[in-house]
Structure formats: structure tokens, C-alpha cells
Amino acid sequence: MPRFNHSALVIAALTTTIAALSFPVWSYADRSGTGVSNTAAGTVNTQWGPLTASDRSLIVRVRLAGLWEAPAGEKAMAKSSSATVKAAADHLLVGHSDLDERVRKVAAQLNVELPNQPNEAQQGFLAQMDAAQGKEFDRVWSSLLRKAHGTIFPDVATIRNQTQNSLVRQLATDTNQTVLDHITMLEKTGAVDFDAIANGTI
């Protein structure tokens, strides 16, 4: 009898040890923040093709662009005396009005939640514009917007190349056309501070 109890105790101890060692393995693999499961969780199937996390990010960024660039266009119309700045501002207002309508339609179709106000950095850009006057306003306005458009331009092209979702692909096409038009108009102002953009001081 004592021998049986001892054997049972050893078996119970071994079983407990194996279970304890096994638990971290399956529990870790099941966590959503690890490895392959995290990558797969970012993609959902839609009737227009797979929708990835990068696709959703583009949709949100296009919406955010309009939320601060349209008000920026209005500021230029009110504050600048430069005809070329006002012409660029007109392109921003028209372009983002059209693009915002398109992105809201795409977001509704793909069930992507959109922001309704500019992010903190974009609010800071608008505040810089509010604080500037005269020629300095034109420089700050043109440079901040040129930098923003130059930053998003290659990102949109990358999504356009990689996405398998036809709605996102068309949105990326429309966005790149709008961004290139805005870059062209901003550079025509003659007020873009390319040194400040290159040095990261604006």
C-alpha cells in the first residue's frame, strides 16, 4: 500500500509538471498580438477583395487630409494677398471636397470608421497658419502643405500597387491624382521653403 501511494504521488507530480510546462505554449500561441495570428487578424474579406490594415489606414489618412487641408485652404483665401497662393488654395478646396465625398462613400461600403476632426499634429499646422501673417503666412502655409503632400504621395502609390481591394485601388488612384495636382499648385506659389522641408524644420 505505501508503494502504491508513492507511485501515485509521483505520477500526479509528473502530470502537474507537464501541464504547467504545456500551458504557456498554447496560451501564448493563442494571443492575438503574436506572430502570424496578428498579421491575419488585420485582413477581412469583402465583395471587392481583401481589406488589409494598410488599406484601412489609407482610407483614414485620406479623410484626415481633407479635415485639415480644406480649412487651410479657407485660411489662405482669407489671409493671403498672393494670387498664386489663392489659386493653390482653390485647388485644395475643390480637390478635397471631391475626395472627401469619395472616401466617405468607400468607408461606408467597407465599414471603416472615419475621424471627424484633424489629429493633434494637423491642428498644430493650422495653429501655425493662424499665427503667421503676410509673406510669412504664405511661406508657412505653402511649406506645411507641400511637406504633407510629399509625405503621403509615395505611401498612396505603395497601397495602389499592393492592394487587392478594387475600391481601395480606385481611391488610391483618385488620391494620387489629387495629391499631384496639389503639389504642382503649391510649388507654383514660389513660397515653398524646400530647405526647411529637407531639414525637417517645418
mmCIF file of N, CA, C and O in Angstrom, residues 23-111:
data_model
loop_
_atom_site.group_PDB
_atom_site.id
_atom_site.type_symbol
_atom_site.label_atom_id
_atom_site.label_comp_id
_atom_site.label_asym_id
_atom_site.label_seq_id
_atom_site.Cartn_x
_atom_site.Cartn_y
_atom_site.Cartn_z
ATOM 1 N N PHE A 23 1.108 24.767 -20.624
ATOM 2 C CA PHE A 23 0.191 25.906 -20.606
ATOM 3 C C PHE A 23 0.734 27.152 -21.299
ATOM 4 O O PHE A 23 0.061 27.756 -22.123
ATOM 5 N N PRO A 24 1.982 27.568 -21.004
ATOM 6 C CA PRO A 24 2.481 28.764 -21.670
ATOM 7 C C PRO A 24 2.553 28.618 -23.181
ATOM 8 O O PRO A 24 2.407 29.585 -23.907
ATOM 9 N N VAL A 25 2.789 27.383 -23.674
ATOM 10 C CA VAL A 25 2.901 27.175 -25.111
ATOM 11 C C VAL A 25 1.587 27.455 -25.811
ATOM 12 O O VAL A 25 1.496 28.271 -26.717
ATOM 13 N N TRP A 26 0.498 26.803 -25.385
ATOM 14 C CA TRP A 26 -0.757 27.014 -26.106
ATOM 15 C C TRP A 26 -1.377 28.366 -25.799
ATOM 16 O O TRP A 26 -2.010 28.986 -26.658
ATOM 17 N N SER A 27 -1.177 28.875 -24.580
ATOM 18 C CA SER A 27 -1.791 30.158 -24.263
ATOM 19 C C SER A 27 -1.106 31.285 -25.016
ATOM 20 O O SER A 27 -1.721 32.229 -25.472
ATOM 21 N N TYR A 28 0.215 31.205 -25.218
ATOM 22 C CA TYR A 28 0.956 32.239 -25.943
ATOM 23 C C TYR A 28 0.580 32.234 -27.418
ATOM 24 O O TYR A 28 0.363 33.268 -28.036
ATOM 25 N N ALA A 29 0.486 31.023 -27.988
ATOM 26 C CA ALA A 29 0.153 30.921 -29.411
ATOM 27 C C ALA A 29 -1.237 31.460 -29.701
ATOM 28 O O ALA A 29 -1.531 31.906 -30.800
ATOM 29 N N ASP A 30 -2.111 31.433 -28.697
ATOM 30 C CA ASP A 30 -3.494 31.845 -28.908
ATOM 31 C C ASP A 30 -3.682 33.348 -28.777
ATOM 32 O O ASP A 30 -4.722 33.877 -29.095
ATOM 33 N N ARG A 31 -2.660 34.066 -28.306
ATOM 34 C CA ARG A 31 -2.807 35.501 -28.100
ATOM 35 C C ARG A 31 -2.823 36.228 -29.441
ATOM 36 O O ARG A 31 -2.047 35.923 -30.338
ATOM 37 N N SER A 32 -3.682 37.233 -29.559
ATOM 38 C CA SER A 32 -3.860 37.929 -30.832
ATOM 39 C C SER A 32 -2.678 38.805 -31.194
ATOM 40 O O SER A 32 -2.537 39.220 -32.329
ATOM 41 N N GLY A 33 -1.812 39.123 -30.260
ATOM 42 C CA GLY A 33 -0.709 40.023 -30.542
ATOM 43 C C GLY A 33 0.571 39.340 -30.968
ATOM 44 O O GLY A 33 1.619 39.958 -30.999
ATOM 45 N N THR A 34 0.528 38.081 -31.321
ATOM 46 C CA THR A 34 1.759 37.369 -31.626
ATOM 47 C C THR A 34 1.766 36.838 -33.040
ATOM 48 O O THR A 34 0.752 36.385 -33.558
ATOM 49 N N GLY A 35 2.926 36.944 -33.662
ATOM 50 C CA GLY A 35 3.237 36.253 -34.903
ATOM 51 C C GLY A 35 2.195 36.324 -35.992
ATOM 52 O O GLY A 35 1.618 37.354 -36.275
ATOM 53 N N VAL A 36 1.968 35.179 -36.619
ATOM 54 C CA VAL A 36 1.101 35.086 -37.781
ATOM 55 C C VAL A 36 -0.332 35.479 -37.471
ATOM 56 O O VAL A 36 -1.003 36.105 -38.277
ATOM 57 N N SER A 37 -0.810 35.126 -36.281
ATOM 58 C CA SER A 37 -2.210 35.425 -35.947
ATOM 59 C C SER A 37 -2.477 36.921 -35.977
ATOM 60 O O SER A 37 -3.544 37.370 -36.369
ATOM 61 N N ASN A 38 -1.480 37.737 -35.596
ATOM 62 C CA ASN A 38 -1.646 39.178 -35.597
ATOM 63 C C ASN A 38 -1.749 39.705 -37.022
ATOM 64 O O ASN A 38 -2.530 40.604 -37.322
ATOM 65 N N THR A 39 -0.938 39.153 -37.934
ATOM 66 C CA THR A 39 -0.969 39.561 -39.336
ATOM 67 C C THR A 39 -2.309 39.210 -39.966
ATOM 68 O O THR A 39 -2.920 40.009 -40.663
ATOM 69 N N ALA A 40 -2.776 37.995 -39.715
ATOM 70 C CA ALA A 40 -4.029 37.535 -40.311
ATOM 71 C C ALA A 40 -5.227 38.316 -39.782
ATOM 72 O O ALA A 40 -6.191 38.545 -40.492
ATOM 73 N N ALA A 41 -5.163 38.737 -38.532
ATOM 74 C CA ALA A 41 -6.294 39.430 -37.918
ATOM 75 C C ALA A 41 -6.554 40.783 -38.554
ATOM 76 O O ALA A 41 -7.636 41.323 -38.440
ATOM 77 N N GLY A 42 -5.556 41.346 -39.254
ATOM 78 C CA GLY A 42 -5.722 42.661 -39.851
ATOM 79 C C GLY A 42 -6.478 42.655 -41.156
ATOM 80 O O GLY A 42 -6.803 43.706 -41.683
ATOM 81 N N THR A 43 -6.753 41.503 -41.735
ATOM 82 C CA THR A 43 -7.387 41.415 -43.049
ATOM 83 C C THR A 43 -8.784 40.797 -42.948
ATOM 84 O O THR A 43 -8.968 39.798 -42.268
ATOM 85 N N VAL A 44 -9.727 41.439 -43.622
ATOM 86 C CA VAL A 44 -11.081 40.889 -43.693
ATOM 87 C C VAL A 44 -11.484 40.781 -45.162
ATOM 88 O O VAL A 44 -11.028 41.564 -45.996
ATOM 89 N N ASN A 45 -12.318 39.830 -45.467
ATOM 90 C CA ASN A 45 -12.787 39.646 -46.834
ATOM 91 C C ASN A 45 -14.007 40.521 -47.101
ATOM 92 O O ASN A 45 -14.886 40.649 -46.253
ATOM 93 N N THR A 46 -14.046 41.129 -48.271
ATOM 94 C CA THR A 46 -15.205 41.921 -48.703
ATOM 95 C C THR A 46 -15.534 41.518 -50.139
ATOM 96 O O THR A 46 -14.749 40.822 -50.796
ATOM 97 N N GLN A 47 -16.661 41.968 -50.644
ATOM 98 C CA GLN A 47 -17.047 41.623 -52.014
ATOM 99 C C GLN A 47 -16.149 42.299 -53.052
ATOM 100 O O GLN A 47 -16.158 41.937 -54.231
ATOM 101 N N TRP A 48 -15.348 43.281 -52.618
ATOM 102 C CA TRP A 48 -14.430 43.988 -53.517
ATOM 103 C C TRP A 48 -13.000 43.480 -53.374
ATOM 104 O O TRP A 48 -12.097 44.029 -53.980
ATOM 105 N N GLY A 49 -12.813 42.458 -52.561
ATOM 106 C CA GLY A 49 -11.483 41.898 -52.337
ATOM 107 C C GLY A 49 -11.055 42.071 -50.896
ATOM 108 O O GLY A 49 -11.710 42.771 -50.114
ATOM 109 N N PRO A 50 -9.941 41.445 -50.499
ATOM 110 C CA PRO A 50 -9.461 41.542 -49.115
ATOM 111 C C PRO A 50 -9.187 42.997 -48.722
ATOM 112 O O PRO A 50 -8.696 43.782 -49.533
ATOM 113 N N LEU A 51 -9.520 43.323 -47.491
ATOM 114 C CA LEU A 51 -9.273 44.655 -46.942
ATOM 115 C C LEU A 51 -8.252 44.516 -45.823
ATOM 116 O O LEU A 51 -8.534 43.909 -44.798
ATOM 117 N N THR A 52 -7.067 45.067 -46.024
ATOM 118 C CA THR A 52 -5.989 44.931 -45.058
ATOM 119 C C THR A 52 -5.941 46.123 -44.107
ATOM 120 O O THR A 52 -6.607 47.134 -44.313
ATOM 121 N N ALA A 53 -5.102 45.993 -43.085
ATOM 122 C CA ALA A 53 -4.894 47.102 -42.159
ATOM 123 C C ALA A 53 -4.321 48.318 -42.892
ATOM 124 O O ALA A 53 -4.677 49.461 -42.603
ATOM 125 N N SER A 54 -3.437 48.078 -43.866
ATOM 126 C CA SER A 54 -2.863 49.174 -44.646
ATOM 127 C C SER A 54 -3.921 49.864 -45.495
ATOM 128 O O SER A 54 -3.907 51.092 -45.653
ATOM 129 N N ASP A 55 -4.843 49.083 -46.032
ATOM 130 C CA ASP A 55 -5.946 49.652 -46.807
ATOM 131 C C ASP A 55 -6.792 50.571 -45.933
ATOM 132 O O ASP A 55 -7.144 51.697 -46.326
ATOM 133 N N ARG A 56 -7.128 50.085 -44.738
ATOM 134 C CA ARG A 56 -7.935 50.891 -43.822
ATOM 135 C C ARG A 56 -7.200 52.159 -43.395
ATOM 136 O O ARG A 56 -7.798 53.226 -43.263
ATOM 137 N N SER A 57 -5.887 52.036 -43.199
ATOM 138 C CA SER A 57 -5.084 53.193 -42.824
ATOM 139 C C SER A 57 -5.124 54.262 -43.909
ATOM 140 O O SER A 57 -5.226 55.461 -43.615
ATOM 141 N N LEU A 58 -5.062 53.851 -45.166
ATOM 142 C CA LEU A 58 -5.129 54.814 -46.262
ATOM 143 C C LEU A 58 -6.467 55.547 -46.256
ATOM 144 O O LEU A 58 -6.515 56.774 -46.407
ATOM 145 N N ILE A 59 -7.550 54.816 -46.074
ATOM 146 C CA ILE A 59 -8.878 55.420 -46.055
ATOM 147 C C ILE A 59 -8.957 56.486 -44.968
ATOM 148 O O ILE A 59 -9.442 57.604 -45.197
ATOM 149 N N VAL A 60 -8.460 56.163 -43.796
ATOM 150 C CA VAL A 60 -8.476 57.119 -42.674
ATOM 151 C C VAL A 60 -7.589 58.320 -42.969
ATOM 152 O O VAL A 60 -7.957 59.470 -42.700
ATOM 153 N N ARG A 61 -6.411 58.092 -43.542
ATOM 154 C CA ARG A 61 -5.497 59.189 -43.836
ATOM 155 C C ARG A 61 -6.050 60.143 -44.892
ATOM 156 O O ARG A 61 -5.825 61.358 -44.818
ATOM 157 N N VAL A 62 -6.764 59.602 -45.865
ATOM 158 C CA VAL A 62 -7.378 60.464 -46.879
ATOM 159 C C VAL A 62 -8.436 61.352 -46.233
ATOM 160 O O VAL A 62 -8.525 62.554 -46.514
ATOM 161 N N ARG A 63 -9.213 60.784 -45.356
ATOM 162 C CA ARG A 63 -10.219 61.564 -44.628
ATOM 163 C C ARG A 63 -9.555 62.645 -43.767
ATOM 164 O O ARG A 63 -9.978 63.805 -43.773
ATOM 165 N N LEU A 64 -8.494 62.270 -43.044
ATOM 166 C CA LEU A 64 -7.791 63.224 -42.194
ATOM 167 C C LEU A 64 -7.194 64.370 -43.006
ATOM 168 O O LEU A 64 -7.208 65.525 -42.558
ATOM 169 N N ALA A 65 -6.682 64.066 -44.180
ATOM 170 C CA ALA A 65 -6.093 65.106 -45.027
ATOM 171 C C ALA A 65 -7.119 66.190 -45.339
ATOM 172 O O ALA A 65 -6.835 67.388 -45.230
ATOM 173 N N GLY A 66 -8.316 65.765 -45.700
ATOM 174 C CA GLY A 66 -9.353 66.742 -46.007
ATOM 175 C C GLY A 66 -9.800 67.549 -44.805
ATOM 176 O O GLY A 66 -10.181 68.715 -44.943
ATOM 177 N N LEU A 67 -9.730 66.939 -43.632
ATOM 178 C CA LEU A 67 -10.205 67.616 -42.419
ATOM 179 C C LEU A 67 -9.338 68.804 -42.018
ATOM 180 O O LEU A 67 -9.809 69.701 -41.315
ATOM 181 N N TRP A 68 -8.072 68.813 -42.444
ATOM 182 C CA TRP A 68 -7.255 69.994 -42.119
ATOM 183 C C TRP A 68 -6.869 70.805 -43.352
ATOM 184 O O TRP A 68 -6.687 72.019 -43.265
ATOM 185 N N GLU A 69 -6.797 70.155 -44.517
ATOM 186 C CA GLU A 69 -6.372 70.889 -45.702
ATOM 187 C C GLU A 69 -7.476 71.776 -46.278
ATOM 188 O O GLU A 69 -7.179 72.831 -46.857
ATOM 189 N N ALA A 70 -8.713 71.383 -46.107
ATOM 190 C CA ALA A 70 -9.804 72.256 -46.536
ATOM 191 C C ALA A 70 -9.846 73.535 -45.682
ATOM 192 O O ALA A 70 -9.903 74.645 -46.229
ATOM 193 N N PRO A 71 -9.785 73.431 -44.347
ATOM 194 C CA PRO A 71 -9.687 74.656 -43.536
ATOM 195 C C PRO A 71 -8.441 75.477 -43.863
ATOM 196 O O PRO A 71 -8.479 76.713 -43.821
ATOM 197 N N ALA A 72 -7.344 74.805 -44.194
ATOM 198 C CA ALA A 72 -6.131 75.529 -44.584
ATOM 199 C C ALA A 72 -6.378 76.339 -45.852
ATOM 200 O O ALA A 72 -5.905 77.482 -45.979
ATOM 201 N N GLY A 73 -7.109 75.750 -46.779
ATOM 202 C CA GLY A 73 -7.451 76.478 -47.997
ATOM 203 C C GLY A 73 -8.280 77.718 -47.703
ATOM 204 O O GLY A 73 -8.061 78.790 -48.295
ATOM 205 N N GLU A 74 -9.216 77.589 -46.784
ATOM 206 C CA GLU A 74 -10.046 78.729 -46.387
ATOM 207 C C GLU A 74 -9.212 79.826 -45.736
ATOM 208 O O GLU A 74 -9.453 81.026 -45.957
ATOM 209 N N LYS A 75 -8.217 79.438 -44.938
ATOM 210 C CA LYS A 75 -7.342 80.421 -44.298
ATOM 211 C C LYS A 75 -6.574 81.217 -45.343
ATOM 212 O O LYS A 75 -6.392 82.441 -45.218
ATOM 213 N N ALA A 76 -6.081 80.522 -46.374
ATOM 214 C CA ALA A 76 -5.323 81.211 -47.417
ATOM 215 C C ALA A 76 -6.204 82.193 -48.178
ATOM 216 O O ALA A 76 -5.763 83.296 -48.528
ATOM 217 N N MET A 77 -7.424 81.804 -48.438
ATOM 218 C CA MET A 77 -8.346 82.701 -49.135
ATOM 219 C C MET A 77 -8.581 83.972 -48.327
ATOM 220 O O MET A 77 -8.716 85.069 -48.866
ATOM 221 N N ALA A 78 -8.596 83.837 -47.006
ATOM 222 C CA ALA A 78 -8.886 84.979 -46.138
ATOM 223 C C ALA A 78 -7.651 85.815 -45.815
ATOM 224 O O ALA A 78 -7.750 87.040 -45.661
ATOM 225 N N LYS A 79 -6.459 85.184 -45.728
ATOM 226 C CA LYS A 79 -5.293 85.879 -45.199
ATOM 227 C C LYS A 79 -4.247 86.270 -46.247
ATOM 228 O O LYS A 79 -3.487 87.212 -46.027
ATOM 229 N N SER A 80 -4.153 85.540 -47.341
ATOM 230 C CA SER A 80 -3.072 85.790 -48.300
ATOM 231 C C SER A 80 -3.471 86.838 -49.338
ATOM 232 O O SER A 80 -4.631 86.915 -49.759
ATOM 233 N N SER A 81 -2.482 87.623 -49.756
ATOM 234 C CA SER A 81 -2.697 88.585 -50.841
ATOM 235 C C SER A 81 -2.066 88.090 -52.139
ATOM 236 O O SER A 81 -2.085 88.791 -53.157
ATOM 237 N N SER A 82 -1.515 86.862 -52.108
ATOM 238 C CA SER A 82 -0.846 86.287 -53.276
ATOM 239 C C SER A 82 -1.851 85.560 -54.175
ATOM 240 O O SER A 82 -2.591 84.680 -53.718
ATOM 241 N N ALA A 83 -1.845 85.910 -55.461
ATOM 242 C CA ALA A 83 -2.757 85.266 -56.414
ATOM 243 C C ALA A 83 -2.421 83.794 -56.585
ATOM 244 O O ALA A 83 -3.323 82.953 -56.717
ATOM 245 N N THR A 84 -1.124 83.447 -56.550
ATOM 246 C CA THR A 84 -0.744 82.042 -56.729
ATOM 247 C C THR A 84 -1.091 81.202 -55.500
ATOM 248 O O THR A 84 -1.449 80.025 -55.626
ATOM 249 N N VAL A 85 -1.001 81.810 -54.326
ATOM 250 C CA VAL A 85 -1.402 81.100 -53.108
ATOM 251 C C VAL A 85 -2.909 80.864 -53.118
ATOM 252 O O VAL A 85 -3.385 79.770 -52.783
ATOM 253 N N LYS A 86 -3.651 81.874 -53.522
ATOM 254 C CA LYS A 86 -5.112 81.723 -53.592
ATOM 255 C C LYS A 86 -5.510 80.674 -54.639
ATOM 256 O O LYS A 86 -6.477 79.928 -54.439
ATOM 257 N N ALA A 87 -4.771 80.620 -55.741
ATOM 258 C CA ALA A 87 -5.056 79.613 -56.768
ATOM 259 C C ALA A 87 -4.804 78.212 -56.224
ATOM 260 O O ALA A 87 -5.591 77.278 -56.462
ATOM 261 N N ALA A 88 -3.704 78.050 -55.471
ATOM 262 C CA ALA A 88 -3.416 76.751 -54.849
ATOM 263 C C ALA A 88 -4.492 76.403 -53.828
ATOM 264 O O ALA A 88 -4.931 75.245 -53.730
ATOM 265 N N ALA A 89 -4.917 77.410 -53.064
ATOM 266 C CA ALA A 89 -5.963 77.188 -52.062
ATOM 267 C C ALA A 89 -7.259 76.734 -52.719
ATOM 268 O O ALA A 89 -7.956 75.844 -52.201
ATOM 269 N N ASP A 90 -7.578 77.300 -53.867
ATOM 270 C CA ASP A 90 -8.790 76.899 -54.590
ATOM 271 C C ASP A 90 -8.709 75.435 -55.007
ATOM 272 O O ASP A 90 -9.690 74.691 -54.892
ATOM 273 N N HIS A 91 -7.532 75.013 -55.461
ATOM 274 C CA HIS A 91 -7.350 73.607 -55.838
ATOM 275 C C HIS A 91 -7.520 72.696 -54.621
ATOM 276 O O HIS A 91 -8.090 71.603 -54.737
ATOM 277 N N LEU A 92 -7.019 73.132 -53.464
ATOM 278 C CA LEU A 92 -7.182 72.342 -52.241
ATOM 279 C C LEU A 92 -8.656 72.205 -51.878
ATOM 280 O O LEU A 92 -9.117 71.101 -51.541
ATOM 281 N N LEU A 93 -9.383 73.296 -51.943
ATOM 282 C CA LEU A 93 -10.796 73.274 -51.551
ATOM 283 C C LEU A 93 -11.614 72.385 -52.484
ATOM 284 O O LEU A 93 -12.420 71.560 -52.029
ATOM 285 N N VAL A 94 -11.400 72.536 -53.773
ATOM 286 C CA VAL A 94 -12.154 71.730 -54.747
ATOM 287 C C VAL A 94 -11.725 70.266 -54.673
ATOM 288 O O VAL A 94 -12.562 69.353 -54.630
ATOM 289 N N GLY A 95 -10.413 70.033 -54.633
ATOM 290 C CA GLY A 95 -9.904 68.660 -54.631
ATOM 291 C C GLY A 95 -10.333 67.877 -53.415
ATOM 292 O O GLY A 95 -10.756 66.718 -53.524
ATOM 293 N N HIS A 96 -10.249 68.485 -52.245
ATOM 294 C CA HIS A 96 -10.596 67.747 -51.028
ATOM 295 C C HIS A 96 -12.106 67.627 -50.831
ATOM 296 O O HIS A 96 -12.572 66.690 -50.184
ATOM 297 N N SER A 97 -12.863 68.547 -51.374
ATOM 298 C CA SER A 97 -14.313 68.396 -51.328
ATOM 299 C C SER A 97 -14.733 67.148 -52.104
ATOM 300 O O SER A 97 -15.537 66.335 -51.620
ATOM 301 N N ASP A 98 -14.167 66.977 -53.283
ATOM 302 C CA ASP A 98 -14.475 65.808 -54.104
ATOM 303 C C ASP A 98 -13.926 64.533 -53.478
ATOM 304 O O ASP A 98 -14.620 63.518 -53.387
ATOM 305 N N LEU A 99 -12.675 64.583 -53.009
ATOM 306 C CA LEU A 99 -12.041 63.393 -52.441
ATOM 307 C C LEU A 99 -12.724 62.976 -51.143
ATOM 308 O O LEU A 99 -12.857 61.775 -50.865
ATOM 309 N N ASP A 100 -13.164 63.950 -50.358
ATOM 310 C CA ASP A 100 -13.825 63.613 -49.100
ATOM 311 C C ASP A 100 -15.157 62.898 -49.354
ATOM 312 O O ASP A 100 -15.520 61.967 -48.636
ATOM 313 N N GLU A 101 -15.861 63.322 -50.384
ATOM 314 C CA GLU A 101 -17.112 62.642 -50.743
ATOM 315 C C GLU A 101 -16.845 61.200 -51.139
ATOM 316 O O GLU A 101 -17.572 60.280 -50.747
ATOM 317 N N ARG A 102 -15.778 60.996 -51.903
ATOM 318 C CA ARG A 102 -15.427 59.645 -52.343
ATOM 319 C C ARG A 102 -14.982 58.767 -51.172
ATOM 320 O O ARG A 102 -15.381 57.603 -51.078
ATOM 321 N N VAL A 103 -14.144 59.313 -50.286
ATOM 322 C CA VAL A 103 -13.623 58.485 -49.199
ATOM 323 C C VAL A 103 -14.718 58.117 -48.214
ATOM 324 O O VAL A 103 -14.728 57.009 -47.658
ATOM 325 N N ARG A 104 -15.675 59.012 -47.996
ATOM 326 C CA ARG A 104 -16.783 58.684 -47.094
ATOM 327 C C ARG A 104 -17.662 57.587 -47.682
ATOM 328 O O ARG A 104 -18.159 56.719 -46.951
ATOM 329 N N LYS A 105 -17.834 57.591 -48.985
ATOM 330 C CA LYS A 105 -18.620 56.541 -49.638
ATOM 331 C C LYS A 105 -17.901 55.194 -49.539
ATOM 332 O O LYS A 105 -18.512 54.177 -49.198
ATOM 333 N N VAL A 106 -16.589 55.196 -49.806
ATOM 334 C CA VAL A 106 -15.799 53.958 -49.718
ATOM 335 C C VAL A 106 -15.791 53.425 -48.293
ATOM 336 O O VAL A 106 -15.954 52.226 -48.061
ATOM 337 N N ALA A 107 -15.616 54.317 -47.336
ATOM 338 C CA ALA A 107 -15.591 53.897 -45.928
ATOM 339 C C ALA A 107 -16.908 53.261 -45.514
ATOM 340 O O ALA A 107 -16.930 52.265 -44.782
ATOM 341 N N ALA A 108 -18.018 53.830 -45.981
ATOM 342 C CA ALA A 108 -19.328 53.266 -45.658
ATOM 343 C C ALA A 108 -19.490 51.876 -46.273
ATOM 344 O O ALA A 108 -20.011 50.957 -45.632
ATOM 345 N N GLN A 109 -19.027 51.708 -47.494
ATOM 346 C CA GLN A 109 -19.140 50.412 -48.160
ATOM 347 C C GLN A 109 -18.276 49.347 -47.483
ATOM 348 O O GLN A 109 -18.665 48.178 -47.415
ATOM 349 N N LEU A 110 -17.121 49.757 -46.985
ATOM 350 C CA LEU A 110 -16.182 48.806 -46.381
ATOM 351 C C LEU A 110 -16.270 48.768 -44.865
ATOM 352 O O LEU A 110 -15.503 48.069 -44.211
ATOM 353 N N ASN A 111 -17.205 49.531 -44.303
ATOM 354 C CA ASN A 111 -17.433 49.552 -42.851
ATOM 355 C C ASN A 111 -16.176 49.985 -42.088
ATOM 356 O O ASN A 111 -15.789 49.373 -41.088
#
